[in-house]
Coordinates of C-alpha atoms in Angstrom, one line a residue:
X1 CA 0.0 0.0 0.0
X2 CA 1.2 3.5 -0.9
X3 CA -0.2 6.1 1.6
X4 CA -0.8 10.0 0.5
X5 CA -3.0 12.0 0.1
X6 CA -2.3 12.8 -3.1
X7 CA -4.1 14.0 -6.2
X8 CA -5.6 11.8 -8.3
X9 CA -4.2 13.0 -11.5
X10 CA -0.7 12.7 -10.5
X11 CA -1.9 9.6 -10.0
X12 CA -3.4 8.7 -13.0
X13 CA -0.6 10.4 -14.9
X14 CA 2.3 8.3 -13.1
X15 CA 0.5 4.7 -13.3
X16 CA -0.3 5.5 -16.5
X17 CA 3.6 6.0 -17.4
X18 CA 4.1 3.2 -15.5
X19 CA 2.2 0.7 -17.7
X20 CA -0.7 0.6 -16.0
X21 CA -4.7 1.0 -17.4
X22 CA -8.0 1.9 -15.7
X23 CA -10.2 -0.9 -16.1
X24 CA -14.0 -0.9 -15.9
X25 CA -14.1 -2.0 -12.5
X26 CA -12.3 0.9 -11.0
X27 CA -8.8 -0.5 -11.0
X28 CA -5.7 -0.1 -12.2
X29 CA -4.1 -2.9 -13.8
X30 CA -0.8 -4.2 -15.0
X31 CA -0.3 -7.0 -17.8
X32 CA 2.7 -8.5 -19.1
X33 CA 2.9 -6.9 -22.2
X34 CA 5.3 -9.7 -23.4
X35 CA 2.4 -12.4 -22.8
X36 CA 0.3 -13.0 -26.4
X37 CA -2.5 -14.2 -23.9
X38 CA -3.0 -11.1 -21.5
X39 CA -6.0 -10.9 -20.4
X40 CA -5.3 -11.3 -16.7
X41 CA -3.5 -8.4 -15.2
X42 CA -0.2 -9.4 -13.2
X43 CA -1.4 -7.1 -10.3
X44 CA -4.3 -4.3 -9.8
X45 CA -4.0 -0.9 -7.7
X46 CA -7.0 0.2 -6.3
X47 CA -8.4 2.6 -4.3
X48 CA -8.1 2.2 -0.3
X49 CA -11.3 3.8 0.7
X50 CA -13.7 1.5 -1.3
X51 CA -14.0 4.0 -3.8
X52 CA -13.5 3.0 -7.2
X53 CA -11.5 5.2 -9.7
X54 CA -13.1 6.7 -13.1
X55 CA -12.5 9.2 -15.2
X56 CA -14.3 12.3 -13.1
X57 CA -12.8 11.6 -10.2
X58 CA -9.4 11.8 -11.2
X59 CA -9.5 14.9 -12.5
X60 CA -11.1 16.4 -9.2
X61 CA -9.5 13.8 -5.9
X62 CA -7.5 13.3 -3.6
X63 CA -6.9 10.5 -2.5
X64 CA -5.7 8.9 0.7
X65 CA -4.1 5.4 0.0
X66 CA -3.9 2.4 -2.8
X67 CA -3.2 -0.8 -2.5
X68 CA -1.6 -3.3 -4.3
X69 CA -2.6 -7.0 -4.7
X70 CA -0.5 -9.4 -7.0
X71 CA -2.6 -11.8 -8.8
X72 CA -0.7 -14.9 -7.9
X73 CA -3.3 -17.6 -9.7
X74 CA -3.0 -16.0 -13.2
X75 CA 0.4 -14.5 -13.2
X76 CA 3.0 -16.7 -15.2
X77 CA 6.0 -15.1 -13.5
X78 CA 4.8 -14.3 -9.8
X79 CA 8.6 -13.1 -9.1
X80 CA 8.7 -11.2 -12.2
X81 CA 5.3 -9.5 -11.5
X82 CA 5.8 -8.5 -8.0
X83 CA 9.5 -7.2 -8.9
X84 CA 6.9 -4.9 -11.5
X85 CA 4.3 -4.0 -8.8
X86 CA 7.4 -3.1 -6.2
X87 CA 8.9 -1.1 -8.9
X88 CA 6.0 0.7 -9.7
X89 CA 4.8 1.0 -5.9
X90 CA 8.2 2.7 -4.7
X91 CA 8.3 4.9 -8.4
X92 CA 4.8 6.1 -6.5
X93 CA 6.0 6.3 -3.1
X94 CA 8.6 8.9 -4.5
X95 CA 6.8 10.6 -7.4
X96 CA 3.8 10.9 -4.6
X97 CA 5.9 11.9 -2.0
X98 CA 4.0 9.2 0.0
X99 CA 4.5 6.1 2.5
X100 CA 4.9 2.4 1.3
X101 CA 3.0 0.0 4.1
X102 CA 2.1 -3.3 4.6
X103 CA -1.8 -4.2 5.2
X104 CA -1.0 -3.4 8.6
X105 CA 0.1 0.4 8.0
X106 CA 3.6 -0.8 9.1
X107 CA 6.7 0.7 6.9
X108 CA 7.2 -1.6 4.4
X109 CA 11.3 -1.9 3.4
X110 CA 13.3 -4.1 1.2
X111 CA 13.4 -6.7 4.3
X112 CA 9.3 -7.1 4.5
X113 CA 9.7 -7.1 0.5
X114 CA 11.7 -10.3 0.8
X115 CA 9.4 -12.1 3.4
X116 CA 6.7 -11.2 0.7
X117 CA 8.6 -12.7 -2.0
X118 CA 9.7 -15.9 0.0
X119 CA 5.8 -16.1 0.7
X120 CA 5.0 -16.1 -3.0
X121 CA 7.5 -18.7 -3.7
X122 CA 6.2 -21.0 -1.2
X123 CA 2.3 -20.3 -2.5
X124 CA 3.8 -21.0 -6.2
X125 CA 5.2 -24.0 -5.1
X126 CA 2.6 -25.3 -3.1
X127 CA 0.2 -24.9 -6.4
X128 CA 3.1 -26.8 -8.7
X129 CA 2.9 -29.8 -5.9
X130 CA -1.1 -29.6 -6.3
X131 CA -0.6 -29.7 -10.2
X132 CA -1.8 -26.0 -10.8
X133 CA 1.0 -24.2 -12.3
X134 CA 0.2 -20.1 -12.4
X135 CA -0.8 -18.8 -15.3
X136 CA -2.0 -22.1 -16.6
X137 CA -5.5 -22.7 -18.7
X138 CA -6.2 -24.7 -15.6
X139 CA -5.2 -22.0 -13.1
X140 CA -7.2 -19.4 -14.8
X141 CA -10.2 -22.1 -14.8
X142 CA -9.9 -23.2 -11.1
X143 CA -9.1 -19.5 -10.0
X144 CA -11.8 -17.3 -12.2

C-alpha cells in the first residue's frame, strides 16, 4: 500500500507512465505486455477507501491510500510481476511523495519485500505440488 493523500491526476498520470490501465471495474491494472495471452492483469491498484476510480474523479480527488494486490493464480511469473508492482509502488512512493506500508500500516522496506517474496514462492510452489501451475488454462479455470 502506498499512503498519500495525493491528487488523483498525479496519480493517473504516473501509473499510466508506469504501464498501467483503468479498467472498468475501478482498477488499475498491469499486464505482461510480453504475454500473447494477457487478459489477466499481473497485479491491480485500487483505491483504499472503497472508492472506485473513473475518469471524473481523477480529475477532481485526492486520494488517501492504494493498495496493491499481486494476482498470484494468473500471473506466469509471480517473481517477475511482484519485482513490477514493487517497482511501480516505490516509483509512486517517490513521485507521490507518500509512505509504502504493509496491510498493517507498518513501513514496508526491502526486508518485508523479501518475506513477501519468500511467501510467494512457497504459495507458487505449493500450487506446482497440487498440479496448478500459475498462469496455466487450468489455473485461470480453477481461479476465475
Amino acid at each position: 500500500e502506498t499512503t498519500g493523500p495525493f491528487t488523483c491526476t498525479k496519480l493517473r498520470g504516473i501509473a499510466e507512465s508506469q504501464g498501467m490501465v483503468l479498467g472498468n471495474d475501478g482498477t488499475f491494472k498491469y499486464f505482461d505486455n510480453e504475454a500473447t495471452d494477457a487478459q489477466y492483469p499481473e497485479f491491480v491498484m485500487f483505491n483504499r477507501d472503497n472508492h472506485p476510480f473513473n475518469p471524473e474523479m481523477l480529475r477532481t480527488s485526492v486520494v488517501k491510500a492504494v493498495t496493491f494486490q499481486l494476482d498470484i493464480p494468473h500471473a506466469k511469473s509471480n517473481a517477475k510481476a511482484l519485482d513490477r508492482m514493487v517497482l511501480v509502488a516505490k516509483t509512486l512512493e517517490v513521485a507521490l511523495n507518500a509512505v509504502l506500508v504493509d496491510d498493517h500500516n507498518r513501513s514496508l522496506g526491502d526486508l518485508q519485500i523479501d518475506k513477501i517474496r519468500d511467501q510467494i514462492k512457497s504459495i507458487h510452489a505449493t500450487m506446482q505440488l497440487r498440479g496448478v501451475t500459475p498462469g496455466s488454462e487450468y489455473a485461470h479455470r480453477l481461479f476465475s
